[in-house]
Coordinates of C-alpha atoms in Angstrom, one line a residue:
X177 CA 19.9 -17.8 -5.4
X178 CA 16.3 -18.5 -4.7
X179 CA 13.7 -16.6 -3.2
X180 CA 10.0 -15.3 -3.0
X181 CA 7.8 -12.6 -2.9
X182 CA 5.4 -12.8 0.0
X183 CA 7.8 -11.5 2.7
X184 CA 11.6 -9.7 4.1
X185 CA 13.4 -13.0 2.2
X186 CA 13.0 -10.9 -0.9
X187 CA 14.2 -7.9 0.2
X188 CA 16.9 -10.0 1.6
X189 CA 17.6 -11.8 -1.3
X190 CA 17.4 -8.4 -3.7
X191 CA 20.1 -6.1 -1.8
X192 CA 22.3 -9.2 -1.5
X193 CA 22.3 -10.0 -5.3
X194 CA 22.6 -6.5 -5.4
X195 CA 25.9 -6.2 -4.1
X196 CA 27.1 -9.4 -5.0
X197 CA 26.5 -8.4 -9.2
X198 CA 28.5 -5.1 -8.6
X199 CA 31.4 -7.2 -6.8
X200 CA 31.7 -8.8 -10.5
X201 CA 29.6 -12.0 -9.6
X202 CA 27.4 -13.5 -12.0
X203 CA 23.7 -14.0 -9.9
X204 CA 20.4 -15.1 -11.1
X205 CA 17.9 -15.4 -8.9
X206 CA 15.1 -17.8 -9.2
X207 CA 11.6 -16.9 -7.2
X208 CA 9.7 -19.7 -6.1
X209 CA 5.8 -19.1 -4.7
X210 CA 3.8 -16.5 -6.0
X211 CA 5.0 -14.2 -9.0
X212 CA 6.6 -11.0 -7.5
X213 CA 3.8 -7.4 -8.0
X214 CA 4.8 -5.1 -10.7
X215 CA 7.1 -3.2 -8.4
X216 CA 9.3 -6.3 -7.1
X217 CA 9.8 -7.3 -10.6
X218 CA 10.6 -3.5 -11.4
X219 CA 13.2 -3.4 -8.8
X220 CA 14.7 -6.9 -9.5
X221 CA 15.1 -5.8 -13.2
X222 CA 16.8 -2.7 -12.7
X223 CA 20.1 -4.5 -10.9
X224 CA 22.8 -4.4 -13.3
X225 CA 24.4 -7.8 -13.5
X226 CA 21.1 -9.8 -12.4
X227 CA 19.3 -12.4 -14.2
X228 CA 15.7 -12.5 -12.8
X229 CA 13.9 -16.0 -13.1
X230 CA 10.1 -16.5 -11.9
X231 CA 10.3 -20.4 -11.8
X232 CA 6.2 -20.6 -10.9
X233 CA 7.6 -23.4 -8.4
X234 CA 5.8 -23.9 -5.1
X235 CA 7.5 -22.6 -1.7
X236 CA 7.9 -25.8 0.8
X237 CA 5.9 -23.8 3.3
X238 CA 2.7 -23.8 0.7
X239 CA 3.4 -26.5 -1.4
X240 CA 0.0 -29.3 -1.1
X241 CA 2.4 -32.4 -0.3
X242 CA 5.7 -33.6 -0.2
X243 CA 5.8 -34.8 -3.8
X244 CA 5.4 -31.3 -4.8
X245 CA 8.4 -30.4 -3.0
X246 CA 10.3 -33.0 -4.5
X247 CA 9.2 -31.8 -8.2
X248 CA 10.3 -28.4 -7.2
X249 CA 13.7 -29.4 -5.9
X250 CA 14.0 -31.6 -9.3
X251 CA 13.9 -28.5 -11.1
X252 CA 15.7 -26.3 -9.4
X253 CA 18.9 -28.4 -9.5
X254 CA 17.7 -29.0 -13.3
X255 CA 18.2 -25.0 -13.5
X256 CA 21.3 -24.9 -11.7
X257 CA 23.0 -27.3 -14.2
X258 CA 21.4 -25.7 -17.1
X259 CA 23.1 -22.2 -16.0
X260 CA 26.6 -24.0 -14.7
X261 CA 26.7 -22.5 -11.4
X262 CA 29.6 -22.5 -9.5
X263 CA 27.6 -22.4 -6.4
X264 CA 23.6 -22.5 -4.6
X265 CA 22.4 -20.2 -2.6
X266 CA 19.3 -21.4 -0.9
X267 CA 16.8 -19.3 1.2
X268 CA 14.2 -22.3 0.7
X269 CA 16.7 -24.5 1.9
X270 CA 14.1 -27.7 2.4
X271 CA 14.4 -27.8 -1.4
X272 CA 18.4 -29.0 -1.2
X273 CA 17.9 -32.8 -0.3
X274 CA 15.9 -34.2 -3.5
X275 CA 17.7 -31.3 -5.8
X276 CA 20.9 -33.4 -7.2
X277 CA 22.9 -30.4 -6.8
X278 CA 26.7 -30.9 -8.1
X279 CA 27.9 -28.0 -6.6
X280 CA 28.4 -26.5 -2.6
X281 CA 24.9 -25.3 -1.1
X282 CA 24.7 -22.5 1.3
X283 CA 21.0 -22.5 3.0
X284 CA 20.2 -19.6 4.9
X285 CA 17.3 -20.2 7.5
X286 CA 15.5 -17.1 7.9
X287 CA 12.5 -18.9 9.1
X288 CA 10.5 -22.3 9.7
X289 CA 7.6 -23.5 11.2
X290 CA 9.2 -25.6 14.0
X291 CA 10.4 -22.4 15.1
X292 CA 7.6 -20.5 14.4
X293 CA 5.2 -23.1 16.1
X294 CA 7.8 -23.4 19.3
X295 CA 7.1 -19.4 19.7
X296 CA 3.7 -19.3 19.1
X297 CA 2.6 -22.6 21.0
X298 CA 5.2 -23.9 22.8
X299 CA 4.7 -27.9 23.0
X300 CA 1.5 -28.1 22.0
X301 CA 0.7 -30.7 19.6
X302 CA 0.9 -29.3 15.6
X303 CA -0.8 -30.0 12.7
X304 CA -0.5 -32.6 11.1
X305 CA 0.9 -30.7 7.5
X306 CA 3.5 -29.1 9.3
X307 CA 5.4 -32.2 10.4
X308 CA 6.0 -33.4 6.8
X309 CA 7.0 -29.5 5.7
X310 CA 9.5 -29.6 8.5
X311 CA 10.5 -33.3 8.0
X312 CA 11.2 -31.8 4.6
X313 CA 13.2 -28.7 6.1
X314 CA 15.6 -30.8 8.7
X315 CA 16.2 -33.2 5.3
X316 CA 17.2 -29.9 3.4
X317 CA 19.2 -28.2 6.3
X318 CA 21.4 -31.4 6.8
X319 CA 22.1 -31.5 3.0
X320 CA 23.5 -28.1 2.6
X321 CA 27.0 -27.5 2.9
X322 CA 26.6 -24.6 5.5
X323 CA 24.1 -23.0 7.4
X324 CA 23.3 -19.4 8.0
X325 CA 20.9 -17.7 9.9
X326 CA 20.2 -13.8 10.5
X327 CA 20.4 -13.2 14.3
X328 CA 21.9 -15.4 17.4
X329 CA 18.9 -15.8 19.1
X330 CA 17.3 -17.7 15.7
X331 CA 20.4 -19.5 15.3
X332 CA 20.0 -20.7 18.5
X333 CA 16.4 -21.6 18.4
X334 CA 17.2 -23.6 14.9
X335 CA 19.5 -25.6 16.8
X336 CA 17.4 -26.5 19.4
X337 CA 14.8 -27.7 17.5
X338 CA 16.2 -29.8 14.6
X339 CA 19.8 -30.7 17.0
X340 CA 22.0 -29.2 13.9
X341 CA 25.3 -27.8 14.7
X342 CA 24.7 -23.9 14.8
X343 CA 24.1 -21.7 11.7
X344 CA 26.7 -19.4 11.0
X345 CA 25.3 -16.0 12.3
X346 CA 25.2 -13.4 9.2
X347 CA 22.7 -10.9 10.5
X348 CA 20.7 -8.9 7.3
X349 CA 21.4 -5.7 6.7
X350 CA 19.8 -2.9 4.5
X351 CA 21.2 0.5 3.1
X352 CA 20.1 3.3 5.0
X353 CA 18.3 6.0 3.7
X354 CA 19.7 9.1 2.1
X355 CA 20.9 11.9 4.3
X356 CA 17.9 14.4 4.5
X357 CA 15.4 12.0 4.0
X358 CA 13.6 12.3 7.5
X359 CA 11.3 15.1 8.9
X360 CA 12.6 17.8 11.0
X361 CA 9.2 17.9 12.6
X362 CA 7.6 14.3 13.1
X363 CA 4.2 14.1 13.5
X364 CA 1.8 12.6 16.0
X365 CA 1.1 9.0 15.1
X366 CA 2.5 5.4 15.6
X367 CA 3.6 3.3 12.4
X368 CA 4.2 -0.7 11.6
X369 CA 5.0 -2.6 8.8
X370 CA 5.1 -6.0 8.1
X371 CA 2.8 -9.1 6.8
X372 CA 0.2 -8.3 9.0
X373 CA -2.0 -11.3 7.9
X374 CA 0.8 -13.6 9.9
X375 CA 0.1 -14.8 13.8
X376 CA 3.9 -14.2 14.8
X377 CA 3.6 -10.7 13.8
X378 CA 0.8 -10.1 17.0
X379 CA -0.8 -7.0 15.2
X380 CA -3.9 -7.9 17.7
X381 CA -2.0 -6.5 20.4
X382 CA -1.2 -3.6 18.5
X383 CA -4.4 -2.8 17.2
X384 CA -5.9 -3.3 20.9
X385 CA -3.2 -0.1 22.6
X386 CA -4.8 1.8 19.5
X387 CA -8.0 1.9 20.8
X388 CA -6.5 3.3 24.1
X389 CA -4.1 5.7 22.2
X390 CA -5.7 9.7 21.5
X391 CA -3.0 9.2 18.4
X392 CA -3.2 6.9 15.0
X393 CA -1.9 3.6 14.5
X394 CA -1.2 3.0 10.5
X395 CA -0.1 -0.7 9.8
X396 CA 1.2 -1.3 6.3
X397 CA 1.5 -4.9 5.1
X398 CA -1.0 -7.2 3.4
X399 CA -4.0 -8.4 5.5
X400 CA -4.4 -11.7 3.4
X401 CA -1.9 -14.2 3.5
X402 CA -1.5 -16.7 0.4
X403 CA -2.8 -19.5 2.6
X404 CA -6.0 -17.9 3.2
X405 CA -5.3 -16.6 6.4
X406 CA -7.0 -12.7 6.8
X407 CA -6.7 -10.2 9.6
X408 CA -9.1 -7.2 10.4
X409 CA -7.9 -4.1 12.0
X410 CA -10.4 -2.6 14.1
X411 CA -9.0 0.6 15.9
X412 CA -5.6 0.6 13.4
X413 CA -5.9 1.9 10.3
X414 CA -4.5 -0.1 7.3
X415 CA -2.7 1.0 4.8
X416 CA -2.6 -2.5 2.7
X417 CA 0.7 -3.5 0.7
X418 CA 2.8 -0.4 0.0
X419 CA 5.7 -0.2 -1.5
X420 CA 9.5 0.4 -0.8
X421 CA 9.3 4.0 -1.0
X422 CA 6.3 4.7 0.1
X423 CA 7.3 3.0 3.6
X424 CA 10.3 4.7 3.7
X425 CA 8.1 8.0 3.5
X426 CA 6.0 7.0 6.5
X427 CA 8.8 6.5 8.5
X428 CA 10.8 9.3 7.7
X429 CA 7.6 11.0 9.4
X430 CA 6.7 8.8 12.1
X431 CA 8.4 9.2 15.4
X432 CA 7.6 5.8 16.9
X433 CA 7.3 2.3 15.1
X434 CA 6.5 -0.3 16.7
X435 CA 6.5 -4.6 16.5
X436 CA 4.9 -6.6 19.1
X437 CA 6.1 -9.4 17.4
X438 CA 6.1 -13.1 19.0
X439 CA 8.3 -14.7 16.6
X440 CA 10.7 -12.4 14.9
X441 CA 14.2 -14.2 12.7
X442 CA 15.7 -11.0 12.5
X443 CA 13.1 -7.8 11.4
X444 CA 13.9 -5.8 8.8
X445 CA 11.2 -3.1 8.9
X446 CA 12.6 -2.4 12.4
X447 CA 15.8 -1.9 10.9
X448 CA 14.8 0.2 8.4
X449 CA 12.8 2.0 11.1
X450 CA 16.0 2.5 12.8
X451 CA 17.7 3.9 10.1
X452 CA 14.9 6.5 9.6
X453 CA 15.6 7.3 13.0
X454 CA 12.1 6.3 14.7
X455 CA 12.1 5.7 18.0
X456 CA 11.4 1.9 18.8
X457 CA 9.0 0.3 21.0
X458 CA 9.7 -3.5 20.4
X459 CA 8.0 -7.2 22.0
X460 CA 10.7 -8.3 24.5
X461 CA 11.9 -11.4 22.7
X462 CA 15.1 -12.9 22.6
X463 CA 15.8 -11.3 18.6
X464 CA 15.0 -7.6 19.8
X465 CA 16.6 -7.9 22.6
X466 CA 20.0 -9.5 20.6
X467 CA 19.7 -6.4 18.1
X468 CA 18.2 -3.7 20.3
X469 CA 19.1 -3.4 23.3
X470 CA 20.2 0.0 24.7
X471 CA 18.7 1.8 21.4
X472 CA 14.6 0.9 22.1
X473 CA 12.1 0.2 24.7
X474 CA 10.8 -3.4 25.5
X475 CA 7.2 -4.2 26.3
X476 CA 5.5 -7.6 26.8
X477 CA 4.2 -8.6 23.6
X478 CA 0.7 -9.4 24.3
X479 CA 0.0 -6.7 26.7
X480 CA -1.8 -3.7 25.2
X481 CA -1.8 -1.4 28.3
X482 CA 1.6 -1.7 28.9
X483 CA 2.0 -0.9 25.3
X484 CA -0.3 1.7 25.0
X485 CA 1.1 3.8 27.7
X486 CA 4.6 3.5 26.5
X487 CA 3.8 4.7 23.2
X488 CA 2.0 7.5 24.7
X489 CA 4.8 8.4 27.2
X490 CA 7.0 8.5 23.5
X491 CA 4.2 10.8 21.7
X492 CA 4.0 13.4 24.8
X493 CA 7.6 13.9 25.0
X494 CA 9.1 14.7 21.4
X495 CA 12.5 15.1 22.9
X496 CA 12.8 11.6 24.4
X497 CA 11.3 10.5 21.4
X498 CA 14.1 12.2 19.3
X499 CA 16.9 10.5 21.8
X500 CA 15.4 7.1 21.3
X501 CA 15.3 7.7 17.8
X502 CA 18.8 8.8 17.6
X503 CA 20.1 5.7 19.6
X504 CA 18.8 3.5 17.5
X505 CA 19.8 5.6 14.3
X506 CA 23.5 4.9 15.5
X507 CA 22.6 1.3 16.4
X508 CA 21.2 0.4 13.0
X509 CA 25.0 1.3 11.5
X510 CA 26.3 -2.5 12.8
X511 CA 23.4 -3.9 10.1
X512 CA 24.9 -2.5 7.6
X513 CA 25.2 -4.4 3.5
X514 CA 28.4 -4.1 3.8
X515 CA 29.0 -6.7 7.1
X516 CA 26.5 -8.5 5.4
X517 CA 27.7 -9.1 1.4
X518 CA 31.1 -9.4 3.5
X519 CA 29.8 -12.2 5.8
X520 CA 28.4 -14.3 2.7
X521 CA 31.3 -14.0 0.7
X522 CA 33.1 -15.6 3.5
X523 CA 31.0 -18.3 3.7
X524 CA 30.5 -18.8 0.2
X525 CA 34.7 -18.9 0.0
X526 CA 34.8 -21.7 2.8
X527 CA 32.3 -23.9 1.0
X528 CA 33.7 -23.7 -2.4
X529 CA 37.6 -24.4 -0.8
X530 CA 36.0 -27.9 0.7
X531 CA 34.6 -28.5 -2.7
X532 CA 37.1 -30.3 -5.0
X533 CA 35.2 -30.5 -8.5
X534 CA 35.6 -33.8 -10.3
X535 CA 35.2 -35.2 -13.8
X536 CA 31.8 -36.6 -12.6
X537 CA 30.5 -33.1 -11.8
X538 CA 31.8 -31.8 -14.6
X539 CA 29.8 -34.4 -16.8
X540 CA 27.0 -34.1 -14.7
X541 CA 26.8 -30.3 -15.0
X542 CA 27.1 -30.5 -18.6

């Protein structure tokens, strides 16, 4: 299984190998992109079962050119043979076309530029970078075996852009927290999470309704992105990168998160907002709406008033608050691991009974 270390794919990939080890599967996981901080690797390390690889191989989305891509692919399906796989699990999936892979490939599309350009700019021409990274990504996506992606609504949008048959729709899931874990008395202030660095997440629309809020705003995430891309807060107070834990221990204190997020796959911070029981004030976009509705309130993502005043509405009335919270407490128990391991293993079980292994293979993985 591959993944990196820059956003949710690695949580994503880390509870998934997770559970898949303790179900008696051998899983190594190879992360491509930058090398994981101390506490990713920590965390990967301690799984029982897991075999932790950090390839040093560039991530389509920031490798220079399309040769480098290739290269990477190259090695990757090198590794694969080298450890005898039975099967490839790819959340990079644009790597799957110039890999040689002898064995089924399950991509998982978690997110993509087309996408992520289609949200941000509608038809608008792009640059000319992306359309070789996604040239890349629709080669990969028609080479794997089977397709999965987190939510309907991105499922959806995948298909519409590269005219693939849908993706199998596994949504994430994350474990919640231990009972106890939350504060009987929340206090006054407004919390986010997330790569704060990246245009889809919208902070700027956040960070505008703090400067009309009487109550914090604290945004964790990294400011710089590894492209060079950098964000300043100016009414928000960041927090920078934080890690697992200490997130958890904001929002077992906050009693409103919020994401005005543009372009949002699926949105595990929410999730694990939910499960701390924080009420939820989320963009209205076709993802939160899929995952959210009835258990949050929706405001126009790039309207800070609007925004403002319904956070405000949530922070003057602790009982509502508490409701919301609640609701989507209870709403967060359909994303659980469970459905999610359980929906993989499925998937993996209907690739590997279309695959029938030859002698050829068998030479070739030897």
């Amino acid at each position: 299984m591959t993944t990196d270390s820059v956003g949710g794919v690695w949580t994503y990939a880390l509870d998934l190998a997770q559970e898949l080890a303790a179900s008696g599967l051998r899983v190594t996981l190879a992360v491509l992109g930058p090398s994981p901080q101390e506490d990713q690797t920590a965390a990967a390390r301690a799984i029982p079962g897991l075999e932790f690889i950090d390839t040093g191989l560039p991530l389509d989305w920031m490798a220079e050119n399309p040769a480098a891509i290739r290269r990477g692919a190259e090695a990757l399906g090198t590794l694969a043979r080298r450890l005898d796989v039975d099967l490839v699990h790819l959340n990079s999936p644009a790597l799957v076309a110039d890999a040689g892979f002898t064995v089924p490939v399950v991509g998982v599309c978690h997110s993509c530029l087309a996408t992520w350009w289609a949200a941000m700019h509608g038809r608008a021409p792009m640059p000319g970078d992306f359309r070789w990274r996604i040239e890349a990504l629709a080669r990969g996506y028609r080479a794997c075996d089977a397709l999965a992606a987190p939510s309907g609504a991105f499922a959806q949008a995948t298909t519409a852009v590269y005219g693939l048959p849908p993706p199998v729709v596994v949504r994430n899931g994350r474990r919640p927290p231990p009972p106890g874990g939350a504060s009987d008395r929340r206090e006054r202030f407004v919390f986010t999470a997330g790569r704060l660095w990246d245009d889809g997440k919208n902070i700027a629309t956040l960070d505008a309704a703090a400067a009309l809020l009487e109550a914090p705003v604290v945004a964790a995430g990294p400011l710089d992105g590894p492209g060079g891309n950098h964000r300043v807060l100016r009414h928000a107070k960041s927090l920078g990168r934080l890690d697992a834990a200490s997130v958890a221990a904001w929002l077992a204190r906050a009693p409103v998160f919020a994401s005005t997020a543009l372009y949002e796959p699926f949105g595990l911070t929410v999730l694990e907002a939910a499960q701390a029981g924080c009420a939820l004030v989320l963009s209205d976009i076709a993802t939160f709406r899929e995952l959210w509705d009835g258990a949050a309130l929706f405001v126009e993502p790039r309207d800070s008033a609007a925004l403002a005043a319904t956070i405000r509405r949530l922070l003057d009335d602790p009982a509502e608050a508490g409701r919301l919270g609640e609701a989507a407490r209870l709403k967060a128990g359909q994303y659980g691991m469970e459905s999610m391991a359980s929906g993989m293993r499925s998937l993996y079980r209907s690739v590997l009974a279309r695959h029938t292994p030859t002698p050829s293979r068998k030479e070739a993985v030897a």
